Tab-separated table of C-alpha atoms in Angstrom:
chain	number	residue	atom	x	y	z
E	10	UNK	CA	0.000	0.000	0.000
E	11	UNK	CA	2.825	2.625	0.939
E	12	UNK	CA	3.711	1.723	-2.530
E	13	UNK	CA	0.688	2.465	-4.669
E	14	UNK	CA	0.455	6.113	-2.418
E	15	UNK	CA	4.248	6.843	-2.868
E	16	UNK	CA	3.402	6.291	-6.834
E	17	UNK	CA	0.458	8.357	-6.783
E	18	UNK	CA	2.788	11.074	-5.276
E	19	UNK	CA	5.601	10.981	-7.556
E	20	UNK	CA	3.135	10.776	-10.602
E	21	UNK	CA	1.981	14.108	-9.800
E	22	UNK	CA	5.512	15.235	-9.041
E	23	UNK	CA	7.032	14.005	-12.074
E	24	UNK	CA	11.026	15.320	-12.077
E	25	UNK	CA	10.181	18.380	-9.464
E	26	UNK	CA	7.166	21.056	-8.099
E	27	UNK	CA	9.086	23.355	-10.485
E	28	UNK	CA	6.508	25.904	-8.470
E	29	UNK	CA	7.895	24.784	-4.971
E	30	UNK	CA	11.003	24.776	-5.532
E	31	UNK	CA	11.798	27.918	-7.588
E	32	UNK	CA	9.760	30.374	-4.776
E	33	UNK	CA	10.342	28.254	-1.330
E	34	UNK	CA	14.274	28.106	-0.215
E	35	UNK	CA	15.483	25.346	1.741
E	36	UNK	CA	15.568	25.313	5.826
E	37	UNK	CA	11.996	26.763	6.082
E	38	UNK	CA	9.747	25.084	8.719
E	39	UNK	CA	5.914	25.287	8.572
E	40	UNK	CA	2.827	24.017	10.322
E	41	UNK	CA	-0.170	23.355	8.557
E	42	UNK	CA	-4.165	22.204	9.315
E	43	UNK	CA	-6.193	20.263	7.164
E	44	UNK	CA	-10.055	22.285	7.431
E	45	UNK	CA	-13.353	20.748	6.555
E	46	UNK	CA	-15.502	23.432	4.752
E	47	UNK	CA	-18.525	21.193	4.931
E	48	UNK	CA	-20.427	18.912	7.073
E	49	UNK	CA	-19.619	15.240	6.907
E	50	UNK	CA	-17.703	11.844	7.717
E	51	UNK	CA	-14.326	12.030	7.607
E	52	UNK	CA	-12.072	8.740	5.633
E	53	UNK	CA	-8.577	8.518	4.802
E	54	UNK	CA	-7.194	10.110	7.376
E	55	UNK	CA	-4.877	6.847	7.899
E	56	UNK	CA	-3.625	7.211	3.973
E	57	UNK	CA	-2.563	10.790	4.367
E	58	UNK	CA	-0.527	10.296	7.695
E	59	UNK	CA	1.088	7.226	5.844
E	60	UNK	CA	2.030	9.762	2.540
E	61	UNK	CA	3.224	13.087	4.883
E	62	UNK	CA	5.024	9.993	6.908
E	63	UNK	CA	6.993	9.013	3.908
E	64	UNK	CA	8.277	12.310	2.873
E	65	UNK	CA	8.869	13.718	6.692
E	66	UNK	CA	6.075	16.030	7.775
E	67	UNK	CA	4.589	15.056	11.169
E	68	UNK	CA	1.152	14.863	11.671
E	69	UNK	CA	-1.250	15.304	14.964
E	70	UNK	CA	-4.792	13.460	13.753
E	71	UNK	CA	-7.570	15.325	15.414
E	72	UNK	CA	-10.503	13.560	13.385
E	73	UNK	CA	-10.440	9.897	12.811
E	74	UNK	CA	-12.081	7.478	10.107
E	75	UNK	CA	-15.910	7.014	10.263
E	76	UNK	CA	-15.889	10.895	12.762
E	77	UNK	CA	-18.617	13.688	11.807
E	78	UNK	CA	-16.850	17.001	11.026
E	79	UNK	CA	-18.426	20.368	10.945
E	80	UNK	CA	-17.977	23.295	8.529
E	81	UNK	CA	-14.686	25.047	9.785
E	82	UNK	CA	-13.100	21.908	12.239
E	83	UNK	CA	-9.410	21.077	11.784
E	84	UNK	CA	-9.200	17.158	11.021
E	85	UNK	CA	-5.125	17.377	10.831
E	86	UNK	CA	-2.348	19.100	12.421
E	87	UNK	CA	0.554	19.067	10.283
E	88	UNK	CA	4.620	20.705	10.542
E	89	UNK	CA	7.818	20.278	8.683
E	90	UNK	CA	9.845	21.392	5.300
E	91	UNK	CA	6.982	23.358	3.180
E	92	UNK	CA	8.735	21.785	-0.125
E	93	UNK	CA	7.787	18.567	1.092
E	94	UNK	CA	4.357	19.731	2.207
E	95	UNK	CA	3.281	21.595	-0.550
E	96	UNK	CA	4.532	18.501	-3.114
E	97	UNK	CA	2.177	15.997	-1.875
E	98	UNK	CA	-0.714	18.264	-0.672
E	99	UNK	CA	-2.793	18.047	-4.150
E	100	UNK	CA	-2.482	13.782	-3.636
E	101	UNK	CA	-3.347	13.869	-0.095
E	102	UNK	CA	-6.696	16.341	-0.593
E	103	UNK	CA	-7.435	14.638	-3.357
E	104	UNK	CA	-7.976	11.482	-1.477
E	105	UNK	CA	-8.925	12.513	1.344
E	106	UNK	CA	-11.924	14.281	-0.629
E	107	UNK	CA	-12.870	11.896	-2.417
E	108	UNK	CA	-12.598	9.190	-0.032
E	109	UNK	CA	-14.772	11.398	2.648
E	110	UNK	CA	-17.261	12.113	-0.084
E	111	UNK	CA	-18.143	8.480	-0.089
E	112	UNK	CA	-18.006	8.070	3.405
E	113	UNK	CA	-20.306	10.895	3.650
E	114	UNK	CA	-22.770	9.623	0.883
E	115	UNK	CA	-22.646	6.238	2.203
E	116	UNK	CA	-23.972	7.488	6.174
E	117	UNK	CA	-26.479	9.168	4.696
E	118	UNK	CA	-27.766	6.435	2.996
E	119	UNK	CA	-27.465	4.413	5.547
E	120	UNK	CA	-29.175	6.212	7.781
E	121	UNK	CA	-31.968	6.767	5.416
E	122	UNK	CA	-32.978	2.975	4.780
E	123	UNK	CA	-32.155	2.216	8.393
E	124	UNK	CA	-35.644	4.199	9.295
E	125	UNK	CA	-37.456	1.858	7.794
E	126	UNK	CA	-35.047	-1.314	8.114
E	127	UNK	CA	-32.938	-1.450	11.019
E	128	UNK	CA	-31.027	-4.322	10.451
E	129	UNK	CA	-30.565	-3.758	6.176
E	130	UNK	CA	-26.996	-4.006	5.162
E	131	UNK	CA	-25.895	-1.416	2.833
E	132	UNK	CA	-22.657	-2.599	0.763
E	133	UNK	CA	-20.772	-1.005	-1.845
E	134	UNK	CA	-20.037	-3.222	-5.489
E	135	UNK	CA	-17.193	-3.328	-7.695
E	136	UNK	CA	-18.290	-0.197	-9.735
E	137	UNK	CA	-15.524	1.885	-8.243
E	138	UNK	CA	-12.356	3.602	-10.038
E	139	UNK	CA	-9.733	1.458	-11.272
E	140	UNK	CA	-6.669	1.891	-9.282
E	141	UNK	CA	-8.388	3.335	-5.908
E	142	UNK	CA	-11.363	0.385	-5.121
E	143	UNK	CA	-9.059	-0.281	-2.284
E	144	UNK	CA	-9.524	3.310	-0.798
E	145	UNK	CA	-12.690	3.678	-2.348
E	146	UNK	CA	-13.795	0.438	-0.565
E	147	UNK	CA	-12.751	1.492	2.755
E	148	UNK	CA	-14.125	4.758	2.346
E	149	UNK	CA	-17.477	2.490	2.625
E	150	UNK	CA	-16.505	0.937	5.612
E	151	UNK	CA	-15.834	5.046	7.282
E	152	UNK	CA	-19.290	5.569	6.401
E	153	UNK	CA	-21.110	2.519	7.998
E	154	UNK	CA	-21.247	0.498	4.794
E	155	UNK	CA	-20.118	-3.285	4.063
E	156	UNK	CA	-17.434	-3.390	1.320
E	157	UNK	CA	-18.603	-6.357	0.078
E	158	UNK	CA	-15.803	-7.868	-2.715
E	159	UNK	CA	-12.907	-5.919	-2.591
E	160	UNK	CA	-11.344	-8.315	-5.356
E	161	UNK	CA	-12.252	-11.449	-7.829
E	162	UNK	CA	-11.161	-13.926	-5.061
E	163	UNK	CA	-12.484	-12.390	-2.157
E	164	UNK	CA	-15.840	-14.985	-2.629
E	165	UNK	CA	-18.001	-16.721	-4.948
E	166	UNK	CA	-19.950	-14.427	-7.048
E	167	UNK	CA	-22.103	-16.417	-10.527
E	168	UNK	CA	-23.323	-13.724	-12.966
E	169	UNK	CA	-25.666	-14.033	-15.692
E	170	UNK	CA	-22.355	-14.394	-18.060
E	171	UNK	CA	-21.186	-16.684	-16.182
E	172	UNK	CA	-24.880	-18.918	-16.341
E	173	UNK	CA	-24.987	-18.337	-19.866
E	174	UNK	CA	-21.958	-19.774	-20.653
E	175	UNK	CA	-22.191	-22.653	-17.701
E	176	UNK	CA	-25.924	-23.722	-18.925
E	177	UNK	CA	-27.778	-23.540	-15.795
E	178	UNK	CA	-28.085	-22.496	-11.760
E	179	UNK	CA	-27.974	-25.844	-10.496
E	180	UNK	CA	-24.717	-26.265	-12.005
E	181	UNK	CA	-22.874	-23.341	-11.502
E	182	UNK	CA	-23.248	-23.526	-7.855
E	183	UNK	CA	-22.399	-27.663	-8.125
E	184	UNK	CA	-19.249	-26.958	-9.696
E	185	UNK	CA	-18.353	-23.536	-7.751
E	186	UNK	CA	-19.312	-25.746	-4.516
E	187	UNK	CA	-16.146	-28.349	-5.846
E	188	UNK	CA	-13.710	-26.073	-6.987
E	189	UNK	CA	-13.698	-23.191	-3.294
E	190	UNK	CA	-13.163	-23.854	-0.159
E	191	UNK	CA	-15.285	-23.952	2.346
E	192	UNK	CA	-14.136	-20.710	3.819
E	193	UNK	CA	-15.467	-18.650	0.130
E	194	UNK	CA	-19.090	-18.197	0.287
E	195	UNK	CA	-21.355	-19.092	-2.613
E	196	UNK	CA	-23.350	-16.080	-3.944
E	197	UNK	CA	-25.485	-16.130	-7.456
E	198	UNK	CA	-27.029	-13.585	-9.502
E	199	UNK	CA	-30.879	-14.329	-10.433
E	200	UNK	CA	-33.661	-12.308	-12.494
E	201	UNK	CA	-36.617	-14.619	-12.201
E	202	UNK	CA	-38.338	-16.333	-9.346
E	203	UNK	CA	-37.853	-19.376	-10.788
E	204	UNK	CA	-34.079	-18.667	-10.746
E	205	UNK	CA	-33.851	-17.866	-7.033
E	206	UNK	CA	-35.883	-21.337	-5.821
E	207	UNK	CA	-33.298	-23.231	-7.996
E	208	UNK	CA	-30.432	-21.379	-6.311
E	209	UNK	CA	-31.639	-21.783	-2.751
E	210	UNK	CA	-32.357	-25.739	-3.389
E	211	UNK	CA	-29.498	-26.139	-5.014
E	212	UNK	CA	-27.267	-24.626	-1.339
E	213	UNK	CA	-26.019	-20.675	-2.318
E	214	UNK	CA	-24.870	-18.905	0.658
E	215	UNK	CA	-26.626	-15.853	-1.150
E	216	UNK	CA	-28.918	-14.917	-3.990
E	217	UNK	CA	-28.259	-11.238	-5.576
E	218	UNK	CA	-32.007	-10.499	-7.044
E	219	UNK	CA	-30.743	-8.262	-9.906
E	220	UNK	CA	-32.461	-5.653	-11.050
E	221	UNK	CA	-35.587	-6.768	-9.757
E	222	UNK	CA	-38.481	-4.058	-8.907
E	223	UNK	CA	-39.946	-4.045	-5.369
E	224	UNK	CA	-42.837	-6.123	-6.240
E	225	UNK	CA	-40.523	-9.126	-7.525
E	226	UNK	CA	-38.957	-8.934	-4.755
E	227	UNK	CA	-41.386	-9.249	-2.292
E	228	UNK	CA	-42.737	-12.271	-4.461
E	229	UNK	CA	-39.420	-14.423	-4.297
E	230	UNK	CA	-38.993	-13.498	-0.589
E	231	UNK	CA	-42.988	-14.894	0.158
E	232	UNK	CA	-41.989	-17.886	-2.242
E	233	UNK	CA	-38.635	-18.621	-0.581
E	234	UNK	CA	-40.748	-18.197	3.049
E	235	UNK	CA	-43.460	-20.931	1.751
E	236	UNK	CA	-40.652	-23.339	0.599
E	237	UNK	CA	-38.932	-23.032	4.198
E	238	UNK	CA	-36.032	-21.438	1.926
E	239	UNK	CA	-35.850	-18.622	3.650
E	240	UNK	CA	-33.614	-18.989	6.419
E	241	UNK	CA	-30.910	-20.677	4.494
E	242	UNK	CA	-29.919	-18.227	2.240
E	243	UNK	CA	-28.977	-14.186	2.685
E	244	UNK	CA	-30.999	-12.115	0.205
E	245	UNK	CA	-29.311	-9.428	-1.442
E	246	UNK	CA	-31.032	-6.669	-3.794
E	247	UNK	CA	-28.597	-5.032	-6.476
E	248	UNK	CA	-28.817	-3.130	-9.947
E	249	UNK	CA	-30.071	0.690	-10.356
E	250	UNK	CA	-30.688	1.538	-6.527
E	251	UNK	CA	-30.002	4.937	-5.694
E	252	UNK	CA	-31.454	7.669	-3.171
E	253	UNK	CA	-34.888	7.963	-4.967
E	254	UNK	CA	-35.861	3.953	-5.188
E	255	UNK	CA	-33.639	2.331	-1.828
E	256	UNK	CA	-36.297	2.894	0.520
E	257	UNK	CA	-38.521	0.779	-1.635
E	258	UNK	CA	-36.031	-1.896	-1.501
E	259	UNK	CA	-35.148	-1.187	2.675
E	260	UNK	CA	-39.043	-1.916	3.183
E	261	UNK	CA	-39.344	-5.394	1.001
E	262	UNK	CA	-36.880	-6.968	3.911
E	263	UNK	CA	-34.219	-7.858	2.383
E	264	UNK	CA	-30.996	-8.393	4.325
E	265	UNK	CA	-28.160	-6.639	1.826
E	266	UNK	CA	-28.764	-3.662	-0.622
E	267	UNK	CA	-26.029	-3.268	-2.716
E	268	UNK	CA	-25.190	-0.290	-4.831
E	269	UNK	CA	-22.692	1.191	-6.990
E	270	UNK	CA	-24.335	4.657	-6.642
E	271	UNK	CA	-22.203	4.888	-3.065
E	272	UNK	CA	-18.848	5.232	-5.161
E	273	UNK	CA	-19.509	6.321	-8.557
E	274	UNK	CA	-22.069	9.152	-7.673
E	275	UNK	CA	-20.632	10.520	-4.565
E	276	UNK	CA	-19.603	13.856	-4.620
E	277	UNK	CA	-15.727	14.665	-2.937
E	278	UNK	CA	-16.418	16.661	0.924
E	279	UNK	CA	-14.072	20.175	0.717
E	280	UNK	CA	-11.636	19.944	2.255
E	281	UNK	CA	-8.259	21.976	1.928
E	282	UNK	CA	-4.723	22.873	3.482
E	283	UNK	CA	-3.599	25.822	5.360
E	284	UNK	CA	0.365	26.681	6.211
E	285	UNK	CA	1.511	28.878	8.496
E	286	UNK	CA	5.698	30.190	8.552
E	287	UNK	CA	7.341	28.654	12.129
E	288	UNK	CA	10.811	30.235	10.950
């Protein structure tokens, strides 16, 4: 990890901050705050104290991961050389941002469907940005989410590409059920009713209805309660939920919503960087 955020650095570096370097001389010494402008939760605090780390600034954390900020509260402390400061400041807002932003989106959610569902698990999916899913993933988690698959081999997961080419439910999870351990849970994509009493009977872990209206899914969830399917299986609701539909979903009682619209549709929390001349 300190490698991926030392490369993000030096990517925006390139050879020098031609800026920095041509306006502040060396010897200076500077402290610094990191402000929140707006309301909201606070993620990635850990990443930027691992970056300033690297390249000698000291830091003084003041807001954690997952902690409410208010327009105007410091979240960061910071002192050292201003060269070094001002060379990774742009990386270190920019994640910070962006990783709050999703923290922020995802408590609000969460505390939206939780009204009507108390015990509804909201997760993130893999729609994040190539490169960051890690950070954009554990932004989730700082906002109350689940993260769900952070990679291919985290679990199980049988899509309809996956059935088409395989031939059937039954036999997808038969031959996923052979090839995992037992530690990787099973979970399968389905579209029809008919789909989700095959994948319960045939032993899933967890049945993703996909893009499924409310209606449908109260139908499988009465269907899989008359077959005494219910309690064997976790039911999970995905595809095209956002802030105008989830309460439909939070009230059908599912146990897992799951929605891309946490990571690609969150907007970055402002944040920025103050200095202040020690000598």
């Amino acid at each position: 990890m300190r490698q991926d955020l030392a490369k993000m650095v030096y990517e925006d570096i390139g050879f020098e901050d031609i800026t920095t370097r041509a306006l502040i001389p060396p010897g200076l010494q500077v402290r610094g705050q990191i402000i929140g402008r707006e309301e909201g939760i606070i993620a990635g605090v850990e990443l930027a104290v691992a970056i300033f780390t690297e390249f000698a600034v000291e830091t003084e954390i003041l807001v954690g991961d997952g902690e409410k900020i208010e327009p105007g509260q410091i979240v960061m402390k910071i002192s050292g050389d201003p060269r070094s400061i001002l060379s990774v400041e742009r990386t270190v807002l920019n994640l910070l941002m962006r990783m709050s932003g999703i923290a922020t989106l995802t408590a609000n959610v969460i505390k939206m469907v939780r009204s009507v569902n108390p015990d509804v698990i909201v997760a993130g999916t893999r729609k994040t940005t190539p490169g960051l899913q890690f950070f954009e993933k554990n932004a989730i988690r700082s906002g109350g989410g689940d993260t769900h698959r952070y990679r291919l081999d985290d679990s199980v997961l049988i899509k309809d590409n996956h059935l088409a080419l395989v031939g059937g439910v039954a036999e997808a999870i038969s031959r996923a059920r052979k090839y995992v351990s037992f530690t990787k849970k099973i979970e399968i994509e389905v579209e029809t009713l008919e789909e989700a009493l095959q994948a319960a009977n045939a032993g899933a872990d967890i049945i993703m209805l996909d893009n499924m209206d409310p209606d449908g899914v109260i139908t499988v969830l009465k269907a899989l309660e008359d077959g005494n399917l219910r309690g064997n299986v976790i039911i999970e609701v995905s595809g095209g939920i956002n802030s105008d539909n989830i309460l439909q979903f939070a009230k059908t009682g599912v146990d897992v919503i799951s929605t891309g619209y946490i990571t690609h549709s969150a907007r970055s929390l402002d944040l920025s960087l103050d200095l202040d001349k020690i000598h």
